[in-house]
Coordinates of C-alpha atoms (C1' of nucleotides) in Angstrom, one line a residue:
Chain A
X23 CA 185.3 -181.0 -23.2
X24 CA 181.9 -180.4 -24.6
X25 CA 179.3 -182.7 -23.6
X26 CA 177.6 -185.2 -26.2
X27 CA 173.6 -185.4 -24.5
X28 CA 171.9 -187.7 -26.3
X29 CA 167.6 -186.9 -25.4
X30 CA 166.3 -188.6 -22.6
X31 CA 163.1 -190.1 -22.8
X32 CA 160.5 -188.8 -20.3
X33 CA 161.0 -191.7 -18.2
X34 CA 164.3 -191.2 -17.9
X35 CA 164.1 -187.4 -17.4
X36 CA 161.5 -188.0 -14.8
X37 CA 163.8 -190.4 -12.8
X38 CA 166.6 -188.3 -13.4
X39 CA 164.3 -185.2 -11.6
X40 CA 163.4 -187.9 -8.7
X41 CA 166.9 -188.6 -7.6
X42 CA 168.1 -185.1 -7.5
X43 CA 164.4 -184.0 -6.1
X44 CA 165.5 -186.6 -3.2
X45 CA 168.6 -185.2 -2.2
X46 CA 166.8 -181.7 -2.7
X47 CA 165.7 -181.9 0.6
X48 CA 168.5 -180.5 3.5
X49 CA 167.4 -183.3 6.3
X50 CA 167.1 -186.1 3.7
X51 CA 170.4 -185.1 2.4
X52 CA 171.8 -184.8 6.0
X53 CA 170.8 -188.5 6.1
X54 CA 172.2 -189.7 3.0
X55 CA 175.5 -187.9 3.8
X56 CA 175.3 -189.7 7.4
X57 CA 175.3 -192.8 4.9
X58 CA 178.2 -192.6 3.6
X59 CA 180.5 -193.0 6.7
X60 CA 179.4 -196.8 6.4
X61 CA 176.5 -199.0 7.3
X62 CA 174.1 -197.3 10.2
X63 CA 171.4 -198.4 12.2
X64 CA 168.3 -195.8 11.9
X65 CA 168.6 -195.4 16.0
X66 CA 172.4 -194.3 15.0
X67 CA 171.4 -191.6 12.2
X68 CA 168.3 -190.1 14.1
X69 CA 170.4 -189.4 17.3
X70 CA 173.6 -188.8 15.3
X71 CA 171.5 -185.7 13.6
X72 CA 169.0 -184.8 16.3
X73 CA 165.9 -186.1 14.6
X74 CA 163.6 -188.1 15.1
X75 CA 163.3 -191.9 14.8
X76 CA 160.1 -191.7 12.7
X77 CA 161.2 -188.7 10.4
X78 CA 164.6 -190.8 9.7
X79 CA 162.6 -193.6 8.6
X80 CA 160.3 -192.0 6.3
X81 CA 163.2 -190.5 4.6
X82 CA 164.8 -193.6 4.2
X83 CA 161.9 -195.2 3.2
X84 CA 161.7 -192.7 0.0
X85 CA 165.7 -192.6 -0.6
X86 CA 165.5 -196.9 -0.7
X87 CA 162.9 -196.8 -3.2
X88 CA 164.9 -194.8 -5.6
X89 CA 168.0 -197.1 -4.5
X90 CA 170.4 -194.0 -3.3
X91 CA 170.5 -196.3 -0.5
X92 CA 170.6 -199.7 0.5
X93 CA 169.4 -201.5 3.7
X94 CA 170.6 -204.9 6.0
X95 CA 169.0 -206.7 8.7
X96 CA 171.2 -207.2 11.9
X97 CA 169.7 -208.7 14.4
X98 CA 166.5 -206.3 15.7
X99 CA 168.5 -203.3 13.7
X100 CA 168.1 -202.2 10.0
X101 CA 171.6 -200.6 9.1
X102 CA 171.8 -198.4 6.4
X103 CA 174.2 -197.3 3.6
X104 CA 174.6 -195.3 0.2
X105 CA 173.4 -197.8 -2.1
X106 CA 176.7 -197.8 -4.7
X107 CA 179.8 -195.5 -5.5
X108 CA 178.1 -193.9 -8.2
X109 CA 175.9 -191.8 -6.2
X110 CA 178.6 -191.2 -3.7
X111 CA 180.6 -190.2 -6.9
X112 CA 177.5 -187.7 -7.8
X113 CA 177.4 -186.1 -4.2
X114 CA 180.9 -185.7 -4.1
X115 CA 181.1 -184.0 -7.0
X116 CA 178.3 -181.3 -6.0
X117 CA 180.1 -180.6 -3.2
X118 CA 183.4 -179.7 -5.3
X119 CA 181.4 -178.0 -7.3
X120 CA 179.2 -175.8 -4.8
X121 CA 182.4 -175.6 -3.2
X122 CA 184.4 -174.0 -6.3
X123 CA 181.3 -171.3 -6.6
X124 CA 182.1 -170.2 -2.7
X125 CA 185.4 -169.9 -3.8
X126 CA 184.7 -167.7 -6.7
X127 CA 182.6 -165.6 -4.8
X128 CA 185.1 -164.3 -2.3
Chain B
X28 CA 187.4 -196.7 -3.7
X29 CA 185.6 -195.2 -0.5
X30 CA 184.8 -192.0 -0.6
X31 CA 186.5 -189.3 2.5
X32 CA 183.6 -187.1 3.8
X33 CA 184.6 -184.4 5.9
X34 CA 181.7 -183.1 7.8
X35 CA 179.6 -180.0 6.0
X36 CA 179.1 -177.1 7.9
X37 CA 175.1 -176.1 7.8
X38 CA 175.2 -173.7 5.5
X39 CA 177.1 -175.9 2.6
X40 CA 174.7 -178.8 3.2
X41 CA 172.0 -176.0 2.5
X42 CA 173.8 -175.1 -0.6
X43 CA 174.0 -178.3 -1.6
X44 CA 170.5 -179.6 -1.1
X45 CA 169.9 -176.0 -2.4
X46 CA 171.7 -177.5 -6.4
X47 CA 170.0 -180.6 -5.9
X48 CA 166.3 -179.2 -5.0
X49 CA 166.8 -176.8 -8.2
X50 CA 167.7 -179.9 -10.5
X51 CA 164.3 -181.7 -9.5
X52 CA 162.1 -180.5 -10.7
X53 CA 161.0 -182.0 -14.0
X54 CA 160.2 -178.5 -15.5
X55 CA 163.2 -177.2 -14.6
X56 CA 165.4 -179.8 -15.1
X57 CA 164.2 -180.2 -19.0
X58 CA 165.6 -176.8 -19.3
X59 CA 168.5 -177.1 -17.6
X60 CA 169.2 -179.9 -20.1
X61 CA 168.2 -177.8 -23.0
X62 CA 171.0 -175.5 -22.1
X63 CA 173.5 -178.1 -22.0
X64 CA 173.6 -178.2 -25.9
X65 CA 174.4 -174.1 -26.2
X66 CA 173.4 -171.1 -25.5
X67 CA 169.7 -170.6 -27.0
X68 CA 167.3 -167.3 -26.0
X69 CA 164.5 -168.0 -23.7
X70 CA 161.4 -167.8 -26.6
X71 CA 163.6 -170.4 -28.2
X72 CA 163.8 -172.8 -25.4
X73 CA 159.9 -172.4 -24.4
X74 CA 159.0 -173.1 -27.4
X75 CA 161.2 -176.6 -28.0
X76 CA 159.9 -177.4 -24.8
X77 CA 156.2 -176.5 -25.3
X78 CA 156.4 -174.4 -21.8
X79 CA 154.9 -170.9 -21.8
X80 CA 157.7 -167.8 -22.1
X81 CA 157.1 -166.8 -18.7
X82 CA 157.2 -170.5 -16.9
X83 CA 160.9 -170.2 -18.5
X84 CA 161.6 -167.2 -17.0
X85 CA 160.8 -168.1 -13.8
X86 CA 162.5 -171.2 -13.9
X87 CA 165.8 -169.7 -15.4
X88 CA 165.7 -166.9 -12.5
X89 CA 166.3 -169.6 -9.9
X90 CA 168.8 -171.3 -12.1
X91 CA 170.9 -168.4 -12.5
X92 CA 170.6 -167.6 -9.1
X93 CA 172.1 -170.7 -8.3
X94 CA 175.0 -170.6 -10.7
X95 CA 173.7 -173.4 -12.5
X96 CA 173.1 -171.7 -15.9
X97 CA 174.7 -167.8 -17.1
X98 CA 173.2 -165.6 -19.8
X99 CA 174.1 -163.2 -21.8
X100 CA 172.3 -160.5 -24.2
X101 CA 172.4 -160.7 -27.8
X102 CA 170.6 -157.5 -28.8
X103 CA 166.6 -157.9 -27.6
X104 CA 167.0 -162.1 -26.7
X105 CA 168.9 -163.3 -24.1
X106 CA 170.6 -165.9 -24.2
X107 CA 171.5 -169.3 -21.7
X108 CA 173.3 -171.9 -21.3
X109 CA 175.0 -174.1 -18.8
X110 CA 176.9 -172.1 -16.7
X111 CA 180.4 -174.3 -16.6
X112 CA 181.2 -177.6 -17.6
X113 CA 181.0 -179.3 -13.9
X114 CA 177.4 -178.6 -13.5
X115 CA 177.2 -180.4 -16.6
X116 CA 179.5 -183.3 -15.1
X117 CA 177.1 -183.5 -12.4
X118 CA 174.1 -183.7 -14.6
X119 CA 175.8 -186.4 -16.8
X120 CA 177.2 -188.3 -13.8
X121 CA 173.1 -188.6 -12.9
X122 CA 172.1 -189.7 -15.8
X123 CA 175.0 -192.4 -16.1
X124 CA 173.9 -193.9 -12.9
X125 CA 170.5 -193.4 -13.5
X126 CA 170.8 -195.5 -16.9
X127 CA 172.8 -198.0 -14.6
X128 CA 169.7 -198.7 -12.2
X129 CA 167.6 -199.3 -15.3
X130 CA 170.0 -201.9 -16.9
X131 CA 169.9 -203.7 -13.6
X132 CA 166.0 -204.0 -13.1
X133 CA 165.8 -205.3 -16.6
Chain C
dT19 C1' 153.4 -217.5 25.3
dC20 C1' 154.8 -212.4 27.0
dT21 C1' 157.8 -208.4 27.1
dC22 C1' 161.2 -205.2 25.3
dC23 C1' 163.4 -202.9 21.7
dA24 C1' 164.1 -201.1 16.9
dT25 C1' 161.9 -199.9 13.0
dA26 C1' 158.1 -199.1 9.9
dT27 C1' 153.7 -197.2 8.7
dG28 C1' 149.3 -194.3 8.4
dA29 C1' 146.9 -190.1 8.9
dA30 C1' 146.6 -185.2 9.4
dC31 C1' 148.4 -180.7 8.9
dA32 C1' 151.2 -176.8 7.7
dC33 C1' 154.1 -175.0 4.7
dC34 C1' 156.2 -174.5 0.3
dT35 C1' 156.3 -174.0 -4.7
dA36 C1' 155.2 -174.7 -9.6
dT37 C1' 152.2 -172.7 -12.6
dT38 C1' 149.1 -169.2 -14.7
dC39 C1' 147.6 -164.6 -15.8
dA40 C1' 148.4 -160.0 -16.2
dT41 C1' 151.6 -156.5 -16.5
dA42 C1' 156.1 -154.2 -16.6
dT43 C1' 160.7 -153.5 -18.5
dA44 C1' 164.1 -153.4 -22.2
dT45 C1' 165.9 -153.3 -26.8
dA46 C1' 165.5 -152.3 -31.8
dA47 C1' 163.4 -150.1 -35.7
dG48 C1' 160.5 -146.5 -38.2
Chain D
dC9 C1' 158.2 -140.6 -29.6
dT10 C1' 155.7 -144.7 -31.0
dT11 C1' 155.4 -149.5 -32.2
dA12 C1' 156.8 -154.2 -32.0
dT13 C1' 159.2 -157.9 -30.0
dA14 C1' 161.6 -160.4 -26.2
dT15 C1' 162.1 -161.1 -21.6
dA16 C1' 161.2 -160.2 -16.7
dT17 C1' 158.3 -159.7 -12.7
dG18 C1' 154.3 -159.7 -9.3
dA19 C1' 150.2 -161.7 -7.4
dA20 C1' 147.3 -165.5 -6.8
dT21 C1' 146.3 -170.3 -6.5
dA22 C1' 146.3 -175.3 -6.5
dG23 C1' 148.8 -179.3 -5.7
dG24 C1' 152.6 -181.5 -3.4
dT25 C1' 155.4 -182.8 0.6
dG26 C1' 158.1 -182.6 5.0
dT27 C1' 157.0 -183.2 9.7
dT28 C1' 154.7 -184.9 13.8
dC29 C1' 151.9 -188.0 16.5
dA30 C1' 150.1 -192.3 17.2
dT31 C1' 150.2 -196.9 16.2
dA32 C1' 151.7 -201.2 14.1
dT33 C1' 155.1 -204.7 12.9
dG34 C1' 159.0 -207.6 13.7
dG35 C1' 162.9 -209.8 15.9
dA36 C1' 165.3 -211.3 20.4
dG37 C1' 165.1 -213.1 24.9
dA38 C1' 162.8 -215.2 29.2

DNA sequence: TCTCCATATGAACACCTATTCATATATAAG
DNA sequence: CTTATATATGAATAGGTGTTCATATGGAGA
């Protein structure tokens, strides 16, 4: 099935460049991943992953503002999640992907 | 539908940060796209993109490292495109949800 | 109020990389 | 072999960013 790709405006090319230039980065995308098993508190991912409480946060800070994820107040915790099932659909399918390419190589 | 995540080992999160870094950059990613509508020679792609012949080069280099575009020689040019049709899933997936985002600001 | 805990934020630094410029390689034609 | 065209490559640099450390903010309980 060939691919009909309408010309994105440079707006939209930029923003499409941010969100992939987010999950770019292995420990961000570590975090996102983490993300996905349901909503976290940042305590959770840091220790979950070995990093620290501050780097977590800065990341998350970034990956909120381009909405890959979303965050909820509990109590004196934030908890954390992938924002919709879109992106999850997106990272899914990289990993199929990067995983048919391994698989080719052999 | 919830997505099932079984755990990456280090070296495929790498990878896959490794597609995702490659795909943001806005450079890069403006040619990736230019690929996605046939295989076109490198002098042809600088100059619909207004990018010098050897920016291109570099930029394609990585890309075909990565398996994200292929080439081929046709006499003295050579020529790129996408290198299979779930890259370019991935690309348009990414653009659908980025498109998304936007209606819902408005 | 004060204290504790969880998270966020700001500054500084070290590393990485996108870009440019110059040059090399490769193919085709005379 | 020489020339011309197309692409690739190497080195150098400027700008960006991931990480750490220190500190601030904010909610919960006494």
């Amino acid at each position: 099935m060939a691919v009909k790709t309408a010309p994105l405006t440079e707006n939209q090319t930029a923003n499409l460049a941010d969100m992939f230039r987010l999950l770019g980065d292995p420990t961000r995308l570590r975090i996102v991943l983490a993300t996905l098993d349901g909503p976290l508190p940042v305590g959770t991912i840091a220790a979950k992953l070995d990093l620290s409480q501050s780097l977590v946060s800065h990341h998350l800070r970034l990956l909120r503002g381009a909405r890959i994820v979303r965050h909820e107040r509990k109590g004196r915790e934030v908890h954390y999640q992938i924002h919709d099932h879109h992106v999850a659909c997106v990272i899914d399918d990289m990993i199929a992907h990067v995983s048919e390419v391994r698989e080719a190589e052999l």
